Structure formats: C-alpha cells, structure tokens
mmCIF file of C-alpha atoms in Angstrom:
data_model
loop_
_atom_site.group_PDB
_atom_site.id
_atom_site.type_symbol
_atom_site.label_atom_id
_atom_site.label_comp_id
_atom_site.label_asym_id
_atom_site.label_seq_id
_atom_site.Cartn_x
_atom_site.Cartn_y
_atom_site.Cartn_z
ATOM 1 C CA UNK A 178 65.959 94.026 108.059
ATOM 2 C CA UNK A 179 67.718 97.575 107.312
ATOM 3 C CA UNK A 180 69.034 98.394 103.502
ATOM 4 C CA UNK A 181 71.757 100.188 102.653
ATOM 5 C CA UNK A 182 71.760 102.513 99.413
ATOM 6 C CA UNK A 183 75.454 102.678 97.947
ATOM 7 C CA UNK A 184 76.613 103.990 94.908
ATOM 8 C CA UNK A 185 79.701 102.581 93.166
ATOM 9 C CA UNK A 186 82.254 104.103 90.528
ATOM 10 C CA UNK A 187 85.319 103.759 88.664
ATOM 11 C CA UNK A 188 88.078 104.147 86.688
ATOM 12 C CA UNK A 189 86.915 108.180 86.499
ATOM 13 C CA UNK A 190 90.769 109.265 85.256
ATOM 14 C CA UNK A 191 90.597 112.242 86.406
ATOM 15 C CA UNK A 192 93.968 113.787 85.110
ATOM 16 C CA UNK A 193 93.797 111.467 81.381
ATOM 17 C CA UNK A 194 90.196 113.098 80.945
ATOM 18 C CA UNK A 195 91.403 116.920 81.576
ATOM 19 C CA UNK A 196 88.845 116.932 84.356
ATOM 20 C CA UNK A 197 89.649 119.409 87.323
ATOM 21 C CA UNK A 198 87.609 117.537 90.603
ATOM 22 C CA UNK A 199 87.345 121.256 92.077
ATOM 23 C CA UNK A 200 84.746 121.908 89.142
ATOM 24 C CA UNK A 201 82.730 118.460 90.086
ATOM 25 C CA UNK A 202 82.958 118.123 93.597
ATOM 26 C CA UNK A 203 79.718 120.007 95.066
ATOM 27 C CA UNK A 204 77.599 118.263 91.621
ATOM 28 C CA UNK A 205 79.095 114.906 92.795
ATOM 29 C CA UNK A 206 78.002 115.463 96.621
ATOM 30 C CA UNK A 207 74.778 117.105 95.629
ATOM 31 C CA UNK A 208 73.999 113.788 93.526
ATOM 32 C CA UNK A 209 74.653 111.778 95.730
ATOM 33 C CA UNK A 210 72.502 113.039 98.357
ATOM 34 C CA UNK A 211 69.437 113.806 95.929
ATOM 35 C CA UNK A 212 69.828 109.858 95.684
ATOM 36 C CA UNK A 213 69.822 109.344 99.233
ATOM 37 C CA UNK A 214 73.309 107.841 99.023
ATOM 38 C CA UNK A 215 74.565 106.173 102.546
ATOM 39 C CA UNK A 216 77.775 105.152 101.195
ATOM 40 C CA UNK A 217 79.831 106.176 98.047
ATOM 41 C CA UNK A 218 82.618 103.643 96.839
ATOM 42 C CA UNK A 219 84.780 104.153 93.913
ATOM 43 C CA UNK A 220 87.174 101.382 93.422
ATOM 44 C CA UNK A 221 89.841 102.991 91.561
ATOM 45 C CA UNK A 222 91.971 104.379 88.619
ATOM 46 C CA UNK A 223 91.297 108.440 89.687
ATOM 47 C CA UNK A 224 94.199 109.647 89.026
ATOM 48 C CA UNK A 225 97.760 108.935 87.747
ATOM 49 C CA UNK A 226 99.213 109.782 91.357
ATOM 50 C CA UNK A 227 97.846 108.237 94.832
ATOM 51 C CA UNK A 228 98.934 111.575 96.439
ATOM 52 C CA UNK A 229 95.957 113.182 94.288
ATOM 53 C CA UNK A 230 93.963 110.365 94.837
ATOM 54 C CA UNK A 231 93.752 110.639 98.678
ATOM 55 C CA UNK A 232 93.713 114.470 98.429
ATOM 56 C CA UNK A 233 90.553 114.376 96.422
ATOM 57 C CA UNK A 234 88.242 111.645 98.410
ATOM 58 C CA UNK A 235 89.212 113.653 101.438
ATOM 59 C CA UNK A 236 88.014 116.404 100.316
ATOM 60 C CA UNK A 237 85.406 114.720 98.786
ATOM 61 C CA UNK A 238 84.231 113.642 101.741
ATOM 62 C CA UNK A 239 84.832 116.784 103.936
ATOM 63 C CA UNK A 240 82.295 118.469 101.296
ATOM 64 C CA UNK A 241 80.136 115.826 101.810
ATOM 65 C CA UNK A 242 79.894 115.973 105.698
ATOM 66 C CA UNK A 243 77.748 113.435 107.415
ATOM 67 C CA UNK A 244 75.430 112.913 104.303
ATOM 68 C CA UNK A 245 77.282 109.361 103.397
ATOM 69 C CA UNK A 246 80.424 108.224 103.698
ATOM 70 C CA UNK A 247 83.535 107.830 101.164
ATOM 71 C CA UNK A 248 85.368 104.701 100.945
ATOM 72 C CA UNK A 249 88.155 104.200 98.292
ATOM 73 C CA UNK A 250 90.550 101.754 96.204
ATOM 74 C CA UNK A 251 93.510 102.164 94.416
ATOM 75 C CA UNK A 252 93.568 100.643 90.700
ATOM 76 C CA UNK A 253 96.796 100.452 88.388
ATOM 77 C CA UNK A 254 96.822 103.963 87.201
ATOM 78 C CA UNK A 255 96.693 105.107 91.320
ATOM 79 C CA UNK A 256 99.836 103.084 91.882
ATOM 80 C CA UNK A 257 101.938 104.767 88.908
ATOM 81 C CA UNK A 258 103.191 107.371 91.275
ATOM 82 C CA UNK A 259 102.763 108.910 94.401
ATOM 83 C CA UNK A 260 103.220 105.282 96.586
ATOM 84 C CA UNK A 261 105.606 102.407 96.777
ATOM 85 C CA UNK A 262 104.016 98.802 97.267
ATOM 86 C CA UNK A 263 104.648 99.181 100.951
ATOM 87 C CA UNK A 264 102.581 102.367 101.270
ATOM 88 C CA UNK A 265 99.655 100.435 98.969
ATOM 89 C CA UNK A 266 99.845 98.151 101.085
ATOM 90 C CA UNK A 267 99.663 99.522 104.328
ATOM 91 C CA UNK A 268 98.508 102.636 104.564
ATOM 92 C CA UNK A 269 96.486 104.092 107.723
ATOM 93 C CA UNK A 270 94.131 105.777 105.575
ATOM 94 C CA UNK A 271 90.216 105.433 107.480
ATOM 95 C CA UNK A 272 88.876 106.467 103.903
ATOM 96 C CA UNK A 273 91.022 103.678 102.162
ATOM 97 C CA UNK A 274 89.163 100.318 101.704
ATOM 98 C CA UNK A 275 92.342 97.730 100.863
ATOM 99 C CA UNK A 276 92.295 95.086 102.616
ATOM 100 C CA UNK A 277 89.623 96.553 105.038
ATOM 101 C CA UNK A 278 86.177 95.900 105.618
ATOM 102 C CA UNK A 279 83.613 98.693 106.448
ATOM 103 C CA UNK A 280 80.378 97.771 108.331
ATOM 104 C CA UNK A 281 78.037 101.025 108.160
ATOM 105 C CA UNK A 282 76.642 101.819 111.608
ATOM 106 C CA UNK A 283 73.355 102.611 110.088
ATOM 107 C CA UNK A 284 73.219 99.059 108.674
ATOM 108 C CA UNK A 285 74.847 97.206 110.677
ATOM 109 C CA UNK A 286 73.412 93.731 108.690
ATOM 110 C CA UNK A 287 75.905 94.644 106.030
ATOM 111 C CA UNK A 288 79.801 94.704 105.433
ATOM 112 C CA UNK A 289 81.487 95.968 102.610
ATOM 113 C CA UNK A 290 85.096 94.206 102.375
ATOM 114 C CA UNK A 291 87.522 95.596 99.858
ATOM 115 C CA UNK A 292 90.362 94.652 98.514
ATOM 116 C CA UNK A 293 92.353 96.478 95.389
ATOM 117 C CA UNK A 294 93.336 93.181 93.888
ATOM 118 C CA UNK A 295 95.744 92.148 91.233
ATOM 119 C CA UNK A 296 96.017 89.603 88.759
ATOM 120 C CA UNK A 297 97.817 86.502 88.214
ATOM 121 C CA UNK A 298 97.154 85.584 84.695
ATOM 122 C CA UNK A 299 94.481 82.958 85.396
ATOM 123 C CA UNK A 300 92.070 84.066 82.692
ATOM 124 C CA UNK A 301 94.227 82.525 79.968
ATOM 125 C CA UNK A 302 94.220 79.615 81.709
ATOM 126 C CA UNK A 303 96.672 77.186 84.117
ATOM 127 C CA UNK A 304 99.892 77.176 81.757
ATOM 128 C CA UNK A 305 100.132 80.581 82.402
ATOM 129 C CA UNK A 306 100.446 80.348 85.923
ATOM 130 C CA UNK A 307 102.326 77.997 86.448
ATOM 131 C CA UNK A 308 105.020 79.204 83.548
ATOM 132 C CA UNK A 309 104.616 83.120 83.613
ATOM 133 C CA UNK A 310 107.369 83.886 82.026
ATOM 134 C CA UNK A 311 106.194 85.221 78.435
ATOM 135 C CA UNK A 312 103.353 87.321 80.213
ATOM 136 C CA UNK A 313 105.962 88.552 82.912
ATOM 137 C CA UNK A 314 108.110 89.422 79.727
ATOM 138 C CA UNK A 315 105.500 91.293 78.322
ATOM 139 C CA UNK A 316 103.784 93.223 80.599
ATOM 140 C CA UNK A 317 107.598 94.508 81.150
ATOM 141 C CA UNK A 318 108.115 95.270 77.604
ATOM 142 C CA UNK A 319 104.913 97.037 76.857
ATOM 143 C CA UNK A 320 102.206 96.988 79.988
ATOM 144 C CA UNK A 321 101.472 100.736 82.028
ATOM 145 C CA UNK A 322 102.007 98.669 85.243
ATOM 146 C CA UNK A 323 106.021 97.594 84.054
ATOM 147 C CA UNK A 324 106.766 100.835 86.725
ATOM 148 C CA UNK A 325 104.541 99.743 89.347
ATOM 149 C CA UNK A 326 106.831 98.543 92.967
ATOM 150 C CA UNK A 327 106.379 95.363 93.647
ATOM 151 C CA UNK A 328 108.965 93.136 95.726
ATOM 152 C CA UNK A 329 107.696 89.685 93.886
ATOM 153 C CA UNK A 330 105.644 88.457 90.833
ATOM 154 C CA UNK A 331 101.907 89.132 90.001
ATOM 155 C CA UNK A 332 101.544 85.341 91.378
ATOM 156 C CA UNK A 333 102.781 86.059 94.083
ATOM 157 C CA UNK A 334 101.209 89.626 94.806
ATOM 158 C CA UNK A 335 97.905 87.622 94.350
ATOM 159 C CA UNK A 336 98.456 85.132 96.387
ATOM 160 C CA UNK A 337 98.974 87.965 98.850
ATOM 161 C CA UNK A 338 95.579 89.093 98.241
ATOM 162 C CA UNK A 339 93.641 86.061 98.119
ATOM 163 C CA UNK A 340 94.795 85.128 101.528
ATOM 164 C CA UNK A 341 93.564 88.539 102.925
ATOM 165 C CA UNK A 342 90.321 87.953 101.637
ATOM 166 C CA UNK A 343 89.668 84.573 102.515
ATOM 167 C CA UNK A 344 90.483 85.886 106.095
ATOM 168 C CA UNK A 345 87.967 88.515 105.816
ATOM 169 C CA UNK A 346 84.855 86.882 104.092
ATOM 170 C CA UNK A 347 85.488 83.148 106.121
ATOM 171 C CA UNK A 348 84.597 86.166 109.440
ATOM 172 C CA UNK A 349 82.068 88.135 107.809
ATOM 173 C CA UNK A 350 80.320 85.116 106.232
ATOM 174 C CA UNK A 351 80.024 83.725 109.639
ATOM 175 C CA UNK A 352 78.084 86.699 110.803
ATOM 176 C CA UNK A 353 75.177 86.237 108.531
ATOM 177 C CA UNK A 354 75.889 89.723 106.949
ATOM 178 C CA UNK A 355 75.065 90.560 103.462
ATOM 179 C CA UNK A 356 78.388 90.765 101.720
ATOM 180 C CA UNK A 357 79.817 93.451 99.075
ATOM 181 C CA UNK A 358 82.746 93.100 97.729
ATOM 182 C CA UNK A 359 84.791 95.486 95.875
ATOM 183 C CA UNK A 360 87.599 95.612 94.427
ATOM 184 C CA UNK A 361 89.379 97.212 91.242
ATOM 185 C CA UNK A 362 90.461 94.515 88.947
ATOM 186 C CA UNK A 363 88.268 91.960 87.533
ATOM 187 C CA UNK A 364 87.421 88.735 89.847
ATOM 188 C CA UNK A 365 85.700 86.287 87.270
ATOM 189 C CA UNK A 366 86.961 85.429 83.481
ATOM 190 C CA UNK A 367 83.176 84.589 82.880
ATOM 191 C CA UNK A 368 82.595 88.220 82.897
ATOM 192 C CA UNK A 369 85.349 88.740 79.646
ATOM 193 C CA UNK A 370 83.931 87.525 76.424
ATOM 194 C CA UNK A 371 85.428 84.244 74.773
ATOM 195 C CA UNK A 372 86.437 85.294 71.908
ATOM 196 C CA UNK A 373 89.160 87.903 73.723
ATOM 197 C CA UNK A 374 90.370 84.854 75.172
ATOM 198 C CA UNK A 375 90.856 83.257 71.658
ATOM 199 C CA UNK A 376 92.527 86.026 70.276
ATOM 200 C CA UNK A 377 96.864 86.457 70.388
ATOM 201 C CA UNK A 378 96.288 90.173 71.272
ATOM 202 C CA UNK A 379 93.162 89.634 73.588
ATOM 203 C CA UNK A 380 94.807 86.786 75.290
ATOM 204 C CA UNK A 381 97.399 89.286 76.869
ATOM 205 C CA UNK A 382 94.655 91.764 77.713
ATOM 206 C CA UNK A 383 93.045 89.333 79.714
ATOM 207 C CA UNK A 384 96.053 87.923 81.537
ATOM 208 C CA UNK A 385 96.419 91.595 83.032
ATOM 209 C CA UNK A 386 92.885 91.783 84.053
ATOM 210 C CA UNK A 387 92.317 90.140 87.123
ATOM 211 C CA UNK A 388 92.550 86.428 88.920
ATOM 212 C CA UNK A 389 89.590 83.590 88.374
ATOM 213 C CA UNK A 390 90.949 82.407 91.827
ATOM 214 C CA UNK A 391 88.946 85.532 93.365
ATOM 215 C CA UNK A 392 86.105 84.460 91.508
ATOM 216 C CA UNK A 393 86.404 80.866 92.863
ATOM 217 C CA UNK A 394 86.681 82.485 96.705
ATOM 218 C CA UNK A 395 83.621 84.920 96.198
ATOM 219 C CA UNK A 396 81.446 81.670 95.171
ATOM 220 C CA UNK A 397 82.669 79.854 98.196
ATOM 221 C CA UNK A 398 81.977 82.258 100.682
ATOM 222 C CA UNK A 399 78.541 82.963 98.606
ATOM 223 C CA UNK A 400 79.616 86.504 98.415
ATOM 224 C CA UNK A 401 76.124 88.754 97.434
ATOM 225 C CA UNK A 402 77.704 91.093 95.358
ATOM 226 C CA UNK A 403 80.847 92.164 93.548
ATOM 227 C CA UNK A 404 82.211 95.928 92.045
ATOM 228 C CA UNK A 405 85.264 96.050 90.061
ATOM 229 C CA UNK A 406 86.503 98.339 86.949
ATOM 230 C CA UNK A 407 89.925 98.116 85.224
ATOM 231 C CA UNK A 408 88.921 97.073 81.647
ATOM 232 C CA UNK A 409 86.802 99.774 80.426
ATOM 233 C CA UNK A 410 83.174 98.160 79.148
ATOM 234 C CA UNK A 411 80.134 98.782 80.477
ATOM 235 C CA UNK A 412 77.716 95.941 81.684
ATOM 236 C CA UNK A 413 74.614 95.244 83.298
ATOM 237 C CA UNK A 414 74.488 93.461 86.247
ATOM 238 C CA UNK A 415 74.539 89.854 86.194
ATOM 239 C CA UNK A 416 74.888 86.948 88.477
ATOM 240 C CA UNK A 417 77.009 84.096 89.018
ATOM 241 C CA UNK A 418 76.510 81.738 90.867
ATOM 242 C CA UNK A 419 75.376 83.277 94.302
ATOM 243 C CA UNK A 420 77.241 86.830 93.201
ATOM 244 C CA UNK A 421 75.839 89.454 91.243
ATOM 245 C CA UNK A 422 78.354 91.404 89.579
ATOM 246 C CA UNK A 423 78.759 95.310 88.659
ATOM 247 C CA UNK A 424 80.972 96.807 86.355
ATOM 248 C CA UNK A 425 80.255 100.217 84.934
ATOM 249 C CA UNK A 426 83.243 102.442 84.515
ATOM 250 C CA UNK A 427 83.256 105.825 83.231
ATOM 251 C CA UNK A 428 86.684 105.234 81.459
ATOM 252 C CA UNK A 429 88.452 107.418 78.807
ATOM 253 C CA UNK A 430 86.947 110.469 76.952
ATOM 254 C CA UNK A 431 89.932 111.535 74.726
ATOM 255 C CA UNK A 432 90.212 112.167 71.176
ATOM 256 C CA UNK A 433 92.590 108.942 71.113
ATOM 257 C CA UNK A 434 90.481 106.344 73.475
ATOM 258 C CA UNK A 435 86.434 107.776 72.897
ATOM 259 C CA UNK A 436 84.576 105.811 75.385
ATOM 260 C CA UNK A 437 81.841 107.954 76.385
ATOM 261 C CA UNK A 438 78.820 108.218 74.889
ATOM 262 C CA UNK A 439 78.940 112.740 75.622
ATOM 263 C CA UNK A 440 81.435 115.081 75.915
ATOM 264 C CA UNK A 441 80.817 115.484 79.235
ATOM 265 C CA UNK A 442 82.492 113.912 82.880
ATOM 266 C CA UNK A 443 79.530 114.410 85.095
ATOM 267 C CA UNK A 444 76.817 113.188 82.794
ATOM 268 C CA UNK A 445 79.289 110.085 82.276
ATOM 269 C CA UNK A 446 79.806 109.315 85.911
ATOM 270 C CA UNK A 447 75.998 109.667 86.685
ATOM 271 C CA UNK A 448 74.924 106.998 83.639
ATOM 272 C CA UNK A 449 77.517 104.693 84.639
ATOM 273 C CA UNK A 450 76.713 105.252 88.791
ATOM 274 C CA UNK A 451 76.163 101.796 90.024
ATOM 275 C CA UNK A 452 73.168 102.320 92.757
ATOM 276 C CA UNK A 453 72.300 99.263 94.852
ATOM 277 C CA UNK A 454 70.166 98.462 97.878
ATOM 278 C CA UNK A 455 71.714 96.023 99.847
#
C-alpha cells in the first residue's frame, strides 16, 4: 500500500494581507520539500483577482520543479475579478482542480477530486431553500460575492456542483481508491457551531458558507477525507461519519480583521499547513 504526503492551505489573501508572493515563494517551496511534500493543494481565496491567482501557482510550481506538484481552487475572493462564471467554470488550466480529479502517479491508490463549491443556504435549514428569497436579498444588499457572475441562483449553481461530484466520487469510489476531497467552501453544518445557527446575524453567515447536501454526498460515497476554508477558524481534525475533516486557514492579518496569532505570513501559513498521509 503506497502513502501519499500532501499538504493543504487556504484562504492565504494574499493582496488583503499586504503580502508580495515574490518574497515567499522559494520559503514556501523550500518547506514544502524539507517536509517531503508530494502534493501541495490550496483550495482558495489567494487573491482578489483569478488572473493573479493562476500567475502565482504557476510560478509556484515552476519554482518548485518536480519536487511535488501544485493543484489549486478558486474561493469567493478569486472570483471577484479577473473571470466570468464561464471561465470558473471551464477553464483548461492542468494546475486548476474544479471539477477535476488528480490521481498522483506516484500513488496511484489515491485520487484527489476537487471541486470549488458553493452554497445553497442549507445550513439554516430547508425553508431557506426552498424560499431563498430574503437570503438572495441579502447577500445582494450587503454580501462580497453580490459582484460575483453567475447566470442562475446559489441553488441552482449548487445543484451544478453536486451533480459533478456525484459523477466523480460514484467512479472513484468504485476503484477502491482512498478519496480526498477538497474544496473551498464548507461541506457539513456539523462543522459550524450551534449557537451561530441560533443567532439573527450568524444565521446569515452560515447560509453563505457552504451546502449540507455536499456533506450528505461525501458520507454516501464514504469519502476519507475533506479540505475546505472560507470561514476563517481554525480546527483540528475531526471525523464524521466515515470523513475526517480539515479546516485550517491562515485568514486575515489586518489591523481591522486580527486573525493571526504573529505578525508574520509565513509563520501563519506553516502553523495552519494541513499535512496528511493518505
């Protein structure tokens, strides 16, 4: 049985945190490798702009050379500009993980199936699917992702996704190959706390963070394991069901949103590397 070592980040913000990726990319790659790092996924938010997204995990992985490979997503903050939803969608990109899956040649008992993922208000709870209308209004009004193209609703744009994915894990499952999953937004309410959930403010939060319908597929395909970011706290691991979930962003270090724990990118994004053996 081979193992694969893969290291997993997010939401590193590149432009909101003032950080210039020329200044981190060699520490990044040398990191990496002292780790003996196969495969490096980051499943999304980098920058404000997909065009600078792209730019930087191909160079990323042109510094990098044949020690491991670079797979990306796009979160929220990667579809504000640079890409319309048909370009998010579709893109040729062999570095770009949407609605892909990635099978490493040196572990070839393994398959890592992405997918950047959306939400559909689910987390608050069945009324809010089926009548979407005050969420809808809003995430217009007041949500980051009111300027994101999309030809439909968030339903809908889910629905999109969850078909994909069925498609992908119902073939991979078959295989007998250990199954990661990654994606940006988050794929189980069980992993928000309940009292968010309770609260007027919190309850809107939450309908913007992901879909419980992708938790609900990753438990009956018995998916292994699960990566997201998007809502900025830091967890340990833990397991649902068959799935064991990871979810530890790097997030904001601005005066206004002081997440980290330094004053420092690089020491942020190696505490919060997620490093797994699968």
């Amino acid at each position: 049985m081979s193992y694969l070592r893969i290291a997993i980040s997010s939401d590193n913000h590149f432009d909101i945190n003032h950080v210039n990726a020329d200044d981190v990319l060699a520490p990044q790659v040398r990191y990496l490798r002292e780790q003996g790092v196969a495969l490096y996924v980051n499943t999304g938010d980098t920058y404000n702009d997909f065009r600078k997204t792209r730019k930087y995990f191909h160079t990323l992985q042109s510094v990098a050379g044949d020690s491991f490979d670079v797979r990306f997503l796009a979160g929220n903050h990667d579809m504000l500009r640079g890409a319309d939803y048909k370009t998010i969608q579709g893109l040729q990109d062999p570095l770009y993980l949407h609605e892909r899956s990635f099978v490493p040649p040196a572990s070839p008992d393994t398959v890592i199936v992405g997918n950047n993922g959306w939400y559909d208000y689910s987390f608050v709870g069945p009324d809010a699917v089926i009548h979407p209308e005050y969420y809808w209004h809003w995430k217009k009004a007041f949500w980051v992702d009111s300027t994101i193209d999309q030809p439909g609703s968030d339903q809908e744009r889910m629905e999109h996704e969850l078909g994909y994915m069925r498609i992908f894990l119902r073939a991979h499952v078959q295989t007998g190959q250990k199954v990661l999953f990654v994606s940006h937004f988050v794929p189980e309410v069980r992993l928000l706390p309940p009292a968010m959930l309770r609260d007027p403010k919190g309850e809107k939060l939450a309908a913007m963070l992901g879909s419980q319908r992708m938790g609900e597929l990753l438990q009956e395909f018995h998916v292994d394991a699960a990566a997201f970011g998007h809502w900025h706290r830091r967890d340990e691991p833990r397991t649902i069901g068959s799935t064991t979930f990871y979810h530890r962003p790097v997030g904001y270090g601005t005066k206004r949103r002081a997440e980290w724990v330094t004053d420092d990118f690089m020491t942020e994004w190696q505490n919060t590397l997620t490093v797994i053996d699968l």
